[in-house]
mmCIF file of C-alpha atoms in Angstrom:
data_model
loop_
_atom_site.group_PDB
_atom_site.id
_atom_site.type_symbol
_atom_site.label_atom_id
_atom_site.label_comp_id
_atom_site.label_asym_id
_atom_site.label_seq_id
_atom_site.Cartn_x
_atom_site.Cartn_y
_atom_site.Cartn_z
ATOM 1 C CA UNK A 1 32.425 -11.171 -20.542
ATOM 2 C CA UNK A 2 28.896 -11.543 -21.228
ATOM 3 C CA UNK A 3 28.149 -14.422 -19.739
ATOM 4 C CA UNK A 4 29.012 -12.306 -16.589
ATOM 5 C CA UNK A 5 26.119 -9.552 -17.831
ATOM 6 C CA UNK A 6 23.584 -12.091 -17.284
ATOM 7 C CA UNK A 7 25.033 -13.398 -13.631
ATOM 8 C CA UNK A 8 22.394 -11.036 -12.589
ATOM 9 C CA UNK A 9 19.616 -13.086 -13.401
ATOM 10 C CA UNK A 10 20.554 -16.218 -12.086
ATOM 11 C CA UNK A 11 18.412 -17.310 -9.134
ATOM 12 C CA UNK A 12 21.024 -17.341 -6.219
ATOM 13 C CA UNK A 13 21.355 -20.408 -4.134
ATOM 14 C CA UNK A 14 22.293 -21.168 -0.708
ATOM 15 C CA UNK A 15 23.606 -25.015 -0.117
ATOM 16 C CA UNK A 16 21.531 -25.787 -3.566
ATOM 17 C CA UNK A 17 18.291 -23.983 -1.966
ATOM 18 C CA UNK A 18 17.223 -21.300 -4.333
ATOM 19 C CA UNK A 19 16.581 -18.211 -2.365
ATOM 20 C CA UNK A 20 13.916 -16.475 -4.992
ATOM 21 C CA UNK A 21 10.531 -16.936 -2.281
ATOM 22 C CA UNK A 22 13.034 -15.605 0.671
ATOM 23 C CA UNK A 23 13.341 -12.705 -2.098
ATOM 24 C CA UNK A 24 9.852 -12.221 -2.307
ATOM 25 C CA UNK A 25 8.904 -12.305 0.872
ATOM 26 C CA UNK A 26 11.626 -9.797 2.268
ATOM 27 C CA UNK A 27 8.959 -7.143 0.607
ATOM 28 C CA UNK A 28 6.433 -7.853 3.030
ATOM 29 C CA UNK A 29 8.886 -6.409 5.948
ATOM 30 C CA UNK A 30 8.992 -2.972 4.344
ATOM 31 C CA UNK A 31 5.104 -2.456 4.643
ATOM 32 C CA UNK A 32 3.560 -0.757 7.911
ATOM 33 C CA UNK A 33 2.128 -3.372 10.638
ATOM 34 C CA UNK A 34 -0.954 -2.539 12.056
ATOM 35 C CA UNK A 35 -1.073 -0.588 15.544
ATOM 36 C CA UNK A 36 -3.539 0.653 18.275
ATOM 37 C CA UNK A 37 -2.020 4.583 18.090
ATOM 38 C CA UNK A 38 -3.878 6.958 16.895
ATOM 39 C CA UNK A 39 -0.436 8.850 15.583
ATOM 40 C CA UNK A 40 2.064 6.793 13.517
ATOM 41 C CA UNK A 41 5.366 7.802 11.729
ATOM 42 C CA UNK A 42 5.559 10.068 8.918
ATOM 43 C CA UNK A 43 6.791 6.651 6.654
ATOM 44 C CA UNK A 44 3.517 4.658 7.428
ATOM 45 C CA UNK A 45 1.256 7.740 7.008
ATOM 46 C CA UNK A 46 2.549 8.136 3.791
ATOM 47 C CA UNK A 47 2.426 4.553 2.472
ATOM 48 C CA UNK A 48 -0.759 3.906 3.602
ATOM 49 C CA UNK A 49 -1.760 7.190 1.703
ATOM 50 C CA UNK A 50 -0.288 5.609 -1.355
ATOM 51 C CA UNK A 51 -1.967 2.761 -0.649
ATOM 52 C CA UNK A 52 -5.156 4.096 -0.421
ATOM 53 C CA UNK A 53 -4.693 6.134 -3.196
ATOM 54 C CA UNK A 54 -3.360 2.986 -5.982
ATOM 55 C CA UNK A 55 -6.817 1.355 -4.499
ATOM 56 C CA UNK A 56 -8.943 3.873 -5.841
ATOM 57 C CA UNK A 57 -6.909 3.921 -9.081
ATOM 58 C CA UNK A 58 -7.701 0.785 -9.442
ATOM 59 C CA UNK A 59 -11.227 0.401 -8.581
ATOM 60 C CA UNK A 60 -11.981 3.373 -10.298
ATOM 61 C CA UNK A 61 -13.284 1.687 -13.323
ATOM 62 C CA UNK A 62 -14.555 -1.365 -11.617
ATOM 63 C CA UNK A 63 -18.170 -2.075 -10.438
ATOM 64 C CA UNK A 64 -19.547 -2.929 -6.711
ATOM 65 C CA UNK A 65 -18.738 -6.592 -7.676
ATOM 66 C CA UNK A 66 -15.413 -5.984 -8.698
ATOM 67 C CA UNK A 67 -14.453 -4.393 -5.169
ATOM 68 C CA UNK A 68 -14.129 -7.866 -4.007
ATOM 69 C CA UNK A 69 -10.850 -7.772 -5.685
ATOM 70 C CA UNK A 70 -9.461 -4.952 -4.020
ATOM 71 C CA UNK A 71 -6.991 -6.602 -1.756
ATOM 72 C CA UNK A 72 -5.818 -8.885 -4.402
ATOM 73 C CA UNK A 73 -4.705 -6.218 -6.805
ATOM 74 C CA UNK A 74 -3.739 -3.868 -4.104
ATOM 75 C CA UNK A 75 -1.292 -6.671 -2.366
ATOM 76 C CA UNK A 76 -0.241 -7.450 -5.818
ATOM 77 C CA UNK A 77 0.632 -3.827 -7.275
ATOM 78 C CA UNK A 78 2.787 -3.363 -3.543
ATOM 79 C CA UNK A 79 4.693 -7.169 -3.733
ATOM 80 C CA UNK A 80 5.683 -5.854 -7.415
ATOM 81 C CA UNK A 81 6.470 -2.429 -6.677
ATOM 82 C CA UNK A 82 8.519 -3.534 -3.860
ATOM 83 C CA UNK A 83 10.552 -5.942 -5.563
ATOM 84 C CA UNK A 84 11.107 -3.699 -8.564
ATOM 85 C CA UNK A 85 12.747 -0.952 -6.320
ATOM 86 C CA UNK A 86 14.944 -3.469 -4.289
ATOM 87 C CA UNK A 87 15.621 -4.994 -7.387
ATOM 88 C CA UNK A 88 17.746 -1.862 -8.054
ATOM 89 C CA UNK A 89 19.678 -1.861 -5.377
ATOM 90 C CA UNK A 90 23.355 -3.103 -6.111
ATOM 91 C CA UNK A 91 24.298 -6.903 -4.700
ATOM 92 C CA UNK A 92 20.325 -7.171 -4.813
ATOM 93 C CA UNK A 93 18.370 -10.525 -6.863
ATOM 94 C CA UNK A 94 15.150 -9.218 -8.853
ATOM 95 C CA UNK A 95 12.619 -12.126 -8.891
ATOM 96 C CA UNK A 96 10.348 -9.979 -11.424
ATOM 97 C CA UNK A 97 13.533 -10.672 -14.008
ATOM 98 C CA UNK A 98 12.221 -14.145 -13.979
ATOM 99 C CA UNK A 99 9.404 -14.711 -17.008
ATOM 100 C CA UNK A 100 8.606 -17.971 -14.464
ATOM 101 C CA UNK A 101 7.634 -16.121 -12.273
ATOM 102 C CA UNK A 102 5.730 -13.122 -13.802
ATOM 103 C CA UNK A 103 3.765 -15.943 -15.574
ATOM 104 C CA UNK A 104 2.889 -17.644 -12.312
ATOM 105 C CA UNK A 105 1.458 -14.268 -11.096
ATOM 106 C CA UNK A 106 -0.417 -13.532 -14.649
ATOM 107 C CA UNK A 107 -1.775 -17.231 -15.551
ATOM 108 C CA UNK A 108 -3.544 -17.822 -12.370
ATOM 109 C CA UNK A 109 -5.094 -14.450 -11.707
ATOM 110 C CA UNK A 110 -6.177 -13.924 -15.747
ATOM 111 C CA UNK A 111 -8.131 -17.378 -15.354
ATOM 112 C CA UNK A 112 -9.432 -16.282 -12.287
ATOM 113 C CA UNK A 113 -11.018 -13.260 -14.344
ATOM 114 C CA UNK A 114 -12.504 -15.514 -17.773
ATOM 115 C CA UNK A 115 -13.411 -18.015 -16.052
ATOM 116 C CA UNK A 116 -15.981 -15.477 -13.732
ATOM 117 C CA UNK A 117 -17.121 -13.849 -17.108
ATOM 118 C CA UNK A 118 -17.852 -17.505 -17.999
ATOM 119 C CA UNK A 119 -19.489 -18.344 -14.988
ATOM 120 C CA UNK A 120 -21.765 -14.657 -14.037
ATOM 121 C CA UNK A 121 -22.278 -13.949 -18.210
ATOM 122 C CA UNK A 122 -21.231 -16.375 -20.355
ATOM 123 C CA UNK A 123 -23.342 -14.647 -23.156
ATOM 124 C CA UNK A 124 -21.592 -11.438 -22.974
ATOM 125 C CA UNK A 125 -18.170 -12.812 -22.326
ATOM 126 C CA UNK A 126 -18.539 -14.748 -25.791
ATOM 127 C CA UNK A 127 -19.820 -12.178 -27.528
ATOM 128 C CA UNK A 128 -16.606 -10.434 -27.147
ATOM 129 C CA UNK A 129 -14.675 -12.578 -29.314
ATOM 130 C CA UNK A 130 -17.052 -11.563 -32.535
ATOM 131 C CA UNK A 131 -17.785 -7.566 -32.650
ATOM 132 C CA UNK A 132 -21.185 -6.521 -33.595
ATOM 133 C CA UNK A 133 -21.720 -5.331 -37.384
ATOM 134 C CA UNK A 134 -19.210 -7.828 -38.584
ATOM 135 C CA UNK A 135 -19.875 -9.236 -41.893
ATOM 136 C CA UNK A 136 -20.476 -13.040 -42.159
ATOM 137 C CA UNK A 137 -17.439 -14.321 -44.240
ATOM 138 C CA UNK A 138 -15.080 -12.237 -41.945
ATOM 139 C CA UNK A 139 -17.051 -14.292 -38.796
ATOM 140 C CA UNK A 140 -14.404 -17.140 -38.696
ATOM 141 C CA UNK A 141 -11.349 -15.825 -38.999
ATOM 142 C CA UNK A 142 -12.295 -13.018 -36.671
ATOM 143 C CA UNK A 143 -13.326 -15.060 -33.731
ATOM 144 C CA UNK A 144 -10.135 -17.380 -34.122
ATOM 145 C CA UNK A 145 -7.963 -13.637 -34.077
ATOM 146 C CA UNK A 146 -9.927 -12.831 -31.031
ATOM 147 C CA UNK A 147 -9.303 -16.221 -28.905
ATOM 148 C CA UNK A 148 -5.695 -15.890 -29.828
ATOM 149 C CA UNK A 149 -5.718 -12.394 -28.587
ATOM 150 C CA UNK A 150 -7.638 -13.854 -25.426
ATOM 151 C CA UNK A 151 -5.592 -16.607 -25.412
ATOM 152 C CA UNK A 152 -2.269 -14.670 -25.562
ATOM 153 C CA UNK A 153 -3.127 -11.788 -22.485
ATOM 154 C CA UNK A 154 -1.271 -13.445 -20.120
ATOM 155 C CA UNK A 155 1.952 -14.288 -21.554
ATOM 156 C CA UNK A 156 1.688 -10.470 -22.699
ATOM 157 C CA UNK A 157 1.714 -9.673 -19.180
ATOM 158 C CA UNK A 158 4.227 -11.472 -17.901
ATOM 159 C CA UNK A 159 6.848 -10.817 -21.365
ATOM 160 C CA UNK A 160 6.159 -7.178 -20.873
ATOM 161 C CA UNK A 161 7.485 -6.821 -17.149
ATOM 162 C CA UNK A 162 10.261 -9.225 -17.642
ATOM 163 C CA UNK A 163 11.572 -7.604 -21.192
ATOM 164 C CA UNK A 164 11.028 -4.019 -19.164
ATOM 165 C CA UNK A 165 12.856 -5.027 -16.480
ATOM 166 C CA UNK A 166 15.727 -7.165 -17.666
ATOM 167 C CA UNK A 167 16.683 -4.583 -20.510
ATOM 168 C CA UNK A 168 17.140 -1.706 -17.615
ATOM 169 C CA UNK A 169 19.230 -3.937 -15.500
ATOM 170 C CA UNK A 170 21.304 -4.757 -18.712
ATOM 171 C CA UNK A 171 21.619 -1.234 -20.099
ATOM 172 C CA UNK A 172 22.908 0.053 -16.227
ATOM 173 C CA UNK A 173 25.549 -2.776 -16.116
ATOM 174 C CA UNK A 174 26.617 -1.866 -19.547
ATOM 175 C CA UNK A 175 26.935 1.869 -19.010
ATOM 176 C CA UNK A 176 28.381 1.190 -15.614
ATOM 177 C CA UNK A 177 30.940 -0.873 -16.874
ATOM 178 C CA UNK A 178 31.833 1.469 -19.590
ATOM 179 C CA UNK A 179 32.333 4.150 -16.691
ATOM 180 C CA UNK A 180 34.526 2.024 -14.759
ATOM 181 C CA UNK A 181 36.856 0.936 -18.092
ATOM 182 C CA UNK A 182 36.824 4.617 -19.547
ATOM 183 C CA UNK A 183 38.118 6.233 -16.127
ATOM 184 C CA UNK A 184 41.720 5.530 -16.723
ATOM 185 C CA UNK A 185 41.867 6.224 -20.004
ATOM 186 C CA UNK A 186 39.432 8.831 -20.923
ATOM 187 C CA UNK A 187 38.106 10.574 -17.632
ATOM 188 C CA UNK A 188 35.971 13.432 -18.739
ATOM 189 C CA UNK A 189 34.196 10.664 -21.246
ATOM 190 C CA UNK A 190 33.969 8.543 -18.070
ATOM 191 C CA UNK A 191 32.200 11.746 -16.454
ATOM 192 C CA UNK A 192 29.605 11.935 -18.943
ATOM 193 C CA UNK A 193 29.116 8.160 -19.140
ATOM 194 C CA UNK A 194 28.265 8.511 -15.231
ATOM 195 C CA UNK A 195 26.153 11.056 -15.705
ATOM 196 C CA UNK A 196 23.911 8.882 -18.350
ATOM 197 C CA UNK A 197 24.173 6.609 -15.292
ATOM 198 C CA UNK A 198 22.400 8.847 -13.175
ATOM 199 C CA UNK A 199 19.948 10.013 -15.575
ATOM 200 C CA UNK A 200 19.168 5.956 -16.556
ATOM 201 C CA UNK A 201 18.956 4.599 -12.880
ATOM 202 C CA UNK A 202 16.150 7.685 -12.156
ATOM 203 C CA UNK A 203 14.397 6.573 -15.326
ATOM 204 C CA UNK A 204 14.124 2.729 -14.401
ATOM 205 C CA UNK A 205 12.985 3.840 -10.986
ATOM 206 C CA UNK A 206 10.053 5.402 -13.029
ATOM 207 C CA UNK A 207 10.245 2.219 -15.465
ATOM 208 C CA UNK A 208 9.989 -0.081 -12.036
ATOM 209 C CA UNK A 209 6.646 1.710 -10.530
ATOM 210 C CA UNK A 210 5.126 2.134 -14.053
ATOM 211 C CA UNK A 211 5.411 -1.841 -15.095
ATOM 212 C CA UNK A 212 3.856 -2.697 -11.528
ATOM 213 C CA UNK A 213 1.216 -0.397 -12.243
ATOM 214 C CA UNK A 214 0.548 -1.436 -15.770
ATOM 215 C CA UNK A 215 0.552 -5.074 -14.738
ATOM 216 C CA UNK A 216 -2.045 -4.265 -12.177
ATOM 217 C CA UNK A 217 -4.145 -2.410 -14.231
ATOM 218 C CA UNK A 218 -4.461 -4.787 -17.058
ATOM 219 C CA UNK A 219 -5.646 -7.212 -14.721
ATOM 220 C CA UNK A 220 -8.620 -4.872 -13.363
ATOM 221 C CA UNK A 221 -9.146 -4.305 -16.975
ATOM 222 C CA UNK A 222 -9.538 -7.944 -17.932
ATOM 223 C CA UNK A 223 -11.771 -8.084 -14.389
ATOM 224 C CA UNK A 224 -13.668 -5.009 -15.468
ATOM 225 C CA UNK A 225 -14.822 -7.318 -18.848
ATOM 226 C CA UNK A 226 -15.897 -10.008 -17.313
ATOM 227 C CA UNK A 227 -18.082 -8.771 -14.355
#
């Protein structure tokens, strides 16, 4: 019985192929394709307003020089976003559950961001592993606390959306298995238990759009030091 809980998370197969990159590409379908008319449907007007909105969000605290990196995060916050939602559809495989993957999308990119600090100002991108005022006997055990911390963003990243996600998935296939075995037995308990249902499925919606904002946002943070 739970073995079967964590079925979910197994990357499905076809003929020994695993299917996760035809699960992260099946996203990319669901955003609007460019066209010549000057009028469009009400479903692409409004994505590309949120699009344009998460943009500013996230160059908001970023400099001229950190525009460069506006498609990157922007692509980035939609592939999440997207796969978060489908990921809640039933019969449905959530690639984000994967801490493989989340780390392959958090190591590259948080390199990508020290090793530019490194490169543009290497003096300023040290100096933020000692704080100013510090007193000198504190000096080495505070820079080795602030590498680690350095050291550790990215598996932070990737732990954070993985433990968000895979806990909601777990907690809606316990309660909805409760609902299914009370229904017999105790109906009106089975009522209430769907109702919880209800109420958790709206809040891991919010959880789902919130972790592939937070994700995001982190990163432009970590960009935002370093440029």
């Amino acid at each position: 019985m739970n073995l079967s809980f964590f079925d979910q998370f197994m990357s499905p197969k076809l003929l020994g192929i695993p299917l996760i990159l035809l699960a992260m590409t099946f996203p990319a379908l669901l955003l609007p394709s460019p066209t010549n008319r000057w009028v469009t449907n009400r479903l692409s007007t409004l994505q590309l307003w949120f699009i344009h909105l998460a943009t500013k969000q996230l160059m908001l605290p970023l400099n001229k020089g950190g525009h460069k990196w506006a498609l990157i995060l922007t692509s980035l916050l939609m592939l999440l976003l997207m796969i978060n939602l489908l990921g809640l559809l039933p019969y449905t495989f959530t690639p984000t559950t994967q801490l493989s993957m989340n780390m392959a999308l958090a190591f590259p990119l948080w390199l990508a961001t020290l090793l530019m600090g490194l490169r543009n100002q290497p003096t300023m991108s040290l100096g933020h592993l000692l704080p100013e005022g510090t007193p000198t006997p504190l000096i080495p055990a505070l820079i080795l606390i602030e590498t680690t911390s350095l050291l550790i963003r990215p598996l932070a990243l990737g732990v954070r959306l993985t433990a968000n996600l895979t806990a909601g998935h777990l907690l809606i296939q316990l309660i909805s298995t409760a609902t299914l075995t009370l229904l017999p037995i105790l109906p009106t308990v089975s009522a209430l238990t769907s109702l919880i249902l209800l109420l958790l499925t709206i809040l891991e919606i919010a959880v789902a759009m919130i972790q592939a904002y937070v994700f995001t946002l982190l990163l432009s943070l970590y960009l935002q030091e370093n440029i």
